[in-house]
Rosetta silent file (secondary structure, phi, psi, omega in degrees, C-alpha in Angstrom):
SEQUENCE: MSDILARLADVLEQRKQAEPDSSYVASLYDKGLDAILKKIGEEATETVMAAKDGVQEKIIYETADLWFHCMVLLAQQGLRPEDVLQELARRFGLSGIEEKASRKD
SCORE:     score description
SCORE:     0.000 S_00000001
   1 L     0.000  -39.039 -177.472   79.126 -142.773  -76.828 S_00000001
   2 L   -77.886   -4.268  177.914   78.331 -139.055  -76.677 S_00000001
   3 H   -58.871  -41.555 -179.890   76.198 -139.597  -73.569 S_00000001
   4 H   -65.334  -34.435  177.705   79.280 -139.211  -71.373 S_00000001
   5 H   -65.464  -42.729  179.057   80.110 -135.950  -73.161 S_00000001
   6 H   -65.839  -40.943  178.894   76.618 -134.599  -72.498 S_00000001
   7 H   -64.878  -42.653  178.148   76.768 -135.683  -68.855 S_00000001
   8 H   -64.748  -40.668  178.203   80.174 -134.090  -68.417 S_00000001
   9 H   -60.029  -38.525  177.826   78.950 -130.900  -70.107 S_00000001
  10 H   -63.504  -42.745  178.306   76.088 -130.735  -67.602 S_00000001
  11 H   -64.429  -43.651  179.672   78.524 -131.044  -64.689 S_00000001
  12 H   -61.420  -37.019  177.448   80.812 -128.391  -66.179 S_00000001
  13 H   -64.966  -42.370  178.840   77.838 -126.070  -66.511 S_00000001
  14 H   -62.711  -34.415 -177.905   76.927 -126.646  -62.856 S_00000001
  15 H   -66.488  -15.720  176.581   80.488 -125.814  -61.805 S_00000001
  16 H   -63.231  -25.728 -178.526   79.963 -122.264  -63.076 S_00000001
  17 H   -92.754   -6.393 -175.769   77.908 -121.691  -59.923 S_00000001
  18 L   -82.848  156.509  175.579   80.441 -123.276  -57.558 S_00000001
  19 L   -72.000  141.059 -177.587   82.916 -121.433  -55.381 S_00000001
  20 H   -56.675  -31.649 -179.030   86.449 -121.441  -56.840 S_00000001
  21 H   -83.972   -1.311 -178.821   87.897 -123.141  -53.759 S_00000001
  22 H  -102.075   -9.367 -173.288   85.328 -125.965  -53.941 S_00000001
  23 L  -155.127  136.014  176.224   86.034 -127.224  -57.459 S_00000001
  24 H   -58.510  -46.791 -178.646   88.980 -127.457  -59.833 S_00000001
  25 H   -64.316  -43.135  177.697   86.750 -126.474  -62.755 S_00000001
  26 H   -60.100  -36.268  178.348   85.231 -123.571  -60.818 S_00000001
  27 H   -68.223  -35.494  175.109   88.754 -122.366  -60.083 S_00000001
  28 H   -65.091  -45.492  177.704   89.581 -122.460  -63.800 S_00000001
  29 H   -58.062  -41.687 -178.529   86.449 -120.466  -64.608 S_00000001
  30 H   -64.847  -36.023 -179.989   87.394 -117.972  -61.908 S_00000001
  31 H   -74.027  -23.971  174.338   90.901 -117.538  -63.337 S_00000001
  32 L    99.160 -178.535 -173.305   89.438 -116.847  -66.762 S_00000001
  33 H   -57.696  -45.093 -177.303   90.028 -117.673  -70.381 S_00000001
  34 H   -59.290  -39.226  178.898   93.818 -117.358  -70.350 S_00000001
  35 H   -65.920  -39.895  178.715   94.128 -119.967  -67.580 S_00000001
  36 H   -65.707  -44.629  179.858   91.871 -122.362  -69.471 S_00000001
  37 H   -64.629  -38.794  177.269   93.813 -121.853  -72.696 S_00000001
  38 H   -61.131  -42.943 -179.663   97.128 -122.364  -70.903 S_00000001
  39 H   -64.575  -40.310  177.280   95.836 -125.641  -69.494 S_00000001
  40 H   -61.965  -42.502  177.917   94.740 -126.790  -72.960 S_00000001
  41 H   -60.583  -43.830  177.820   98.215 -125.983  -74.282 S_00000001
  42 H   -60.869  -45.996 -178.014   99.826 -127.990  -71.478 S_00000001
  43 H   -67.858  -34.970  176.878   97.537 -130.943  -72.075 S_00000001
  44 H   -64.130  -42.148  178.350   98.124 -130.831  -75.848 S_00000001
  45 H   -63.752  -43.007  178.568  101.872 -130.950  -75.261 S_00000001
  46 H   -64.325  -34.316  177.057  101.492 -133.867  -72.852 S_00000001
  47 H   -66.638  -43.441  177.617   99.356 -135.686  -75.429 S_00000001
  48 H   -60.523  -45.177 -179.118  102.036 -135.196  -78.082 S_00000001
  49 H   -63.998  -39.680  177.932  104.714 -136.468  -75.704 S_00000001
  50 H   -63.318  -40.870  178.792  102.613 -139.527  -74.816 S_00000001
  51 H   -64.745  -39.594  177.636  102.150 -140.300  -78.497 S_00000001
  52 H   -62.924  -35.309  177.671  105.893 -140.000  -79.059 S_00000001
  53 H   -70.252  -27.498  177.026  106.433 -142.495  -76.214 S_00000001
  54 L    75.619   16.547  178.998  103.996 -144.851  -77.948 S_00000001
  55 L   -94.148  112.362 -172.936  102.420 -146.165  -74.747 S_00000001
  56 H   -55.721  -42.047 -178.967   98.713 -146.586  -75.454 S_00000001
  57 H   -61.516  -39.476  179.189   97.607 -146.113  -71.842 S_00000001
  58 H   -68.928  -38.077  178.552   99.473 -142.802  -71.632 S_00000001
  59 H   -62.474  -45.777  179.846   98.004 -141.650  -74.945 S_00000001
  60 H   -62.651  -47.163 -178.402   94.484 -142.419  -73.723 S_00000001
  61 H   -59.976  -48.787 -177.471   95.060 -140.735  -70.346 S_00000001
  62 H   -70.422  -34.995  176.516   96.539 -137.565  -71.831 S_00000001
  63 H   -65.670  -38.698  176.408   93.921 -137.373  -74.579 S_00000001
  64 H   -61.122  -42.740  176.703   91.207 -137.613  -71.922 S_00000001
  65 H   -61.482  -42.839 -179.928   92.839 -134.690  -70.085 S_00000001
  66 H   -63.633  -47.814  178.949   93.007 -132.697  -73.323 S_00000001
  67 H   -60.660  -43.223 -179.871   89.376 -133.391  -74.207 S_00000001
  68 H   -56.744  -49.737 -176.990   88.295 -132.535  -70.657 S_00000001
  69 H   -69.664  -30.408  172.538   89.993 -129.152  -70.736 S_00000001
  70 H   -65.440  -36.043  177.300   88.625 -128.441  -74.221 S_00000001
  71 H   -69.519  -32.629  174.106   85.178 -129.141  -72.812 S_00000001
  72 H   -61.712  -44.223  177.266   85.863 -126.676  -69.986 S_00000001
  73 H   -59.388  -47.795  179.540   86.628 -124.105  -72.704 S_00000001
  74 H   -55.995  -47.673 -179.150   83.427 -124.953  -74.579 S_00000001
  75 H   -62.899  -41.988 -179.365   81.364 -124.532  -71.406 S_00000001
  76 H   -61.980  -30.445 -178.937   83.112 -121.285  -70.520 S_00000001
  77 L   -92.171    4.391  178.890   82.223 -119.998  -73.993 S_00000001
  78 L    77.957   24.813  179.611   78.580 -121.111  -73.733 S_00000001
  79 L  -113.909  165.138 -179.827   79.022 -124.047  -76.110 S_00000001
  80 L  -128.624  161.323  179.235   78.344 -127.770  -75.747 S_00000001
  81 H   -59.923  -28.091  177.874   79.984 -130.884  -77.152 S_00000001
  82 H   -59.935  -32.050  177.593   76.948 -131.335  -79.390 S_00000001
  83 H   -63.411  -41.583  178.812   78.041 -128.195  -81.247 S_00000001
  84 H   -70.659  -40.713  178.778   81.390 -129.804  -82.050 S_00000001
  85 H   -62.615  -37.630  176.091   79.745 -133.115  -82.944 S_00000001
  86 H   -62.630  -41.020  178.639   77.443 -131.296  -85.376 S_00000001
  87 H   -65.973  -40.781  176.757   80.454 -129.709  -87.032 S_00000001
  88 H   -63.330  -40.591  177.671   82.186 -133.080  -87.300 S_00000001
  89 H   -62.583  -39.304  178.673   79.020 -134.552  -88.815 S_00000001
  90 H   -61.461  -37.320 -177.823   78.921 -131.696  -91.324 S_00000001
  91 H   -80.576  -17.083 -175.452   82.478 -132.500  -92.366 S_00000001
  92 L   -58.386  129.523  179.496   81.923 -136.242  -92.563 S_00000001
  93 L    91.171  -10.539  175.481   82.470 -137.475  -96.086 S_00000001
  94 L   -89.616  143.079  172.103   84.332 -134.342  -97.186 S_00000001
  95 L   -72.971  155.744  177.508   87.953 -134.594  -98.060 S_00000001
  96 H   -58.370  -35.405  179.404   90.227 -132.429  -95.974 S_00000001
  97 H   -66.567  -44.216  178.427   91.074 -130.437  -99.078 S_00000001
  98 H   -64.668  -41.850 -178.178   87.397 -129.761  -99.824 S_00000001
  99 H   -63.785  -43.727  179.581   86.673 -128.846  -96.216 S_00000001
 100 H   -64.490  -38.469 -179.446   89.542 -126.352  -96.057 S_00000001
 101 H   -67.047  -25.829 -177.782   88.473 -124.798  -99.390 S_00000001
 102 H   -82.080   -9.760 -178.944   84.930 -124.282  -98.042 S_00000001
 103 L   -71.272  151.031 -177.087   86.113 -122.169  -95.099 S_00000001
 104 L   -86.745  -15.592 -175.645   85.497 -118.454  -95.226 S_00000001
 105 L   -91.581    0.000    0.000   88.822 -117.429  -93.636 S_00000001
């Protein structure tokens, strides 16, 4: 399942070298962090609205957009989906209460 995430991460990394007018992702990188974060906020809101509508296809579509833009952020920050998967694996089996208590912040 994570193969598609790794493949997408590779493409996102390649887009760092592309001209902004040749690629949507390259244009986001060119606009900088604030543009990427704004897009994530928009996609999160659209995901919430899709869930409120209760239409499974819309939920899947909007969640895919949200994940995609989060992956753009990860790539822009020099991170990969494997980093997030490792963190999820670390948390697996912990209760949410235990996990929150273990945080340093």
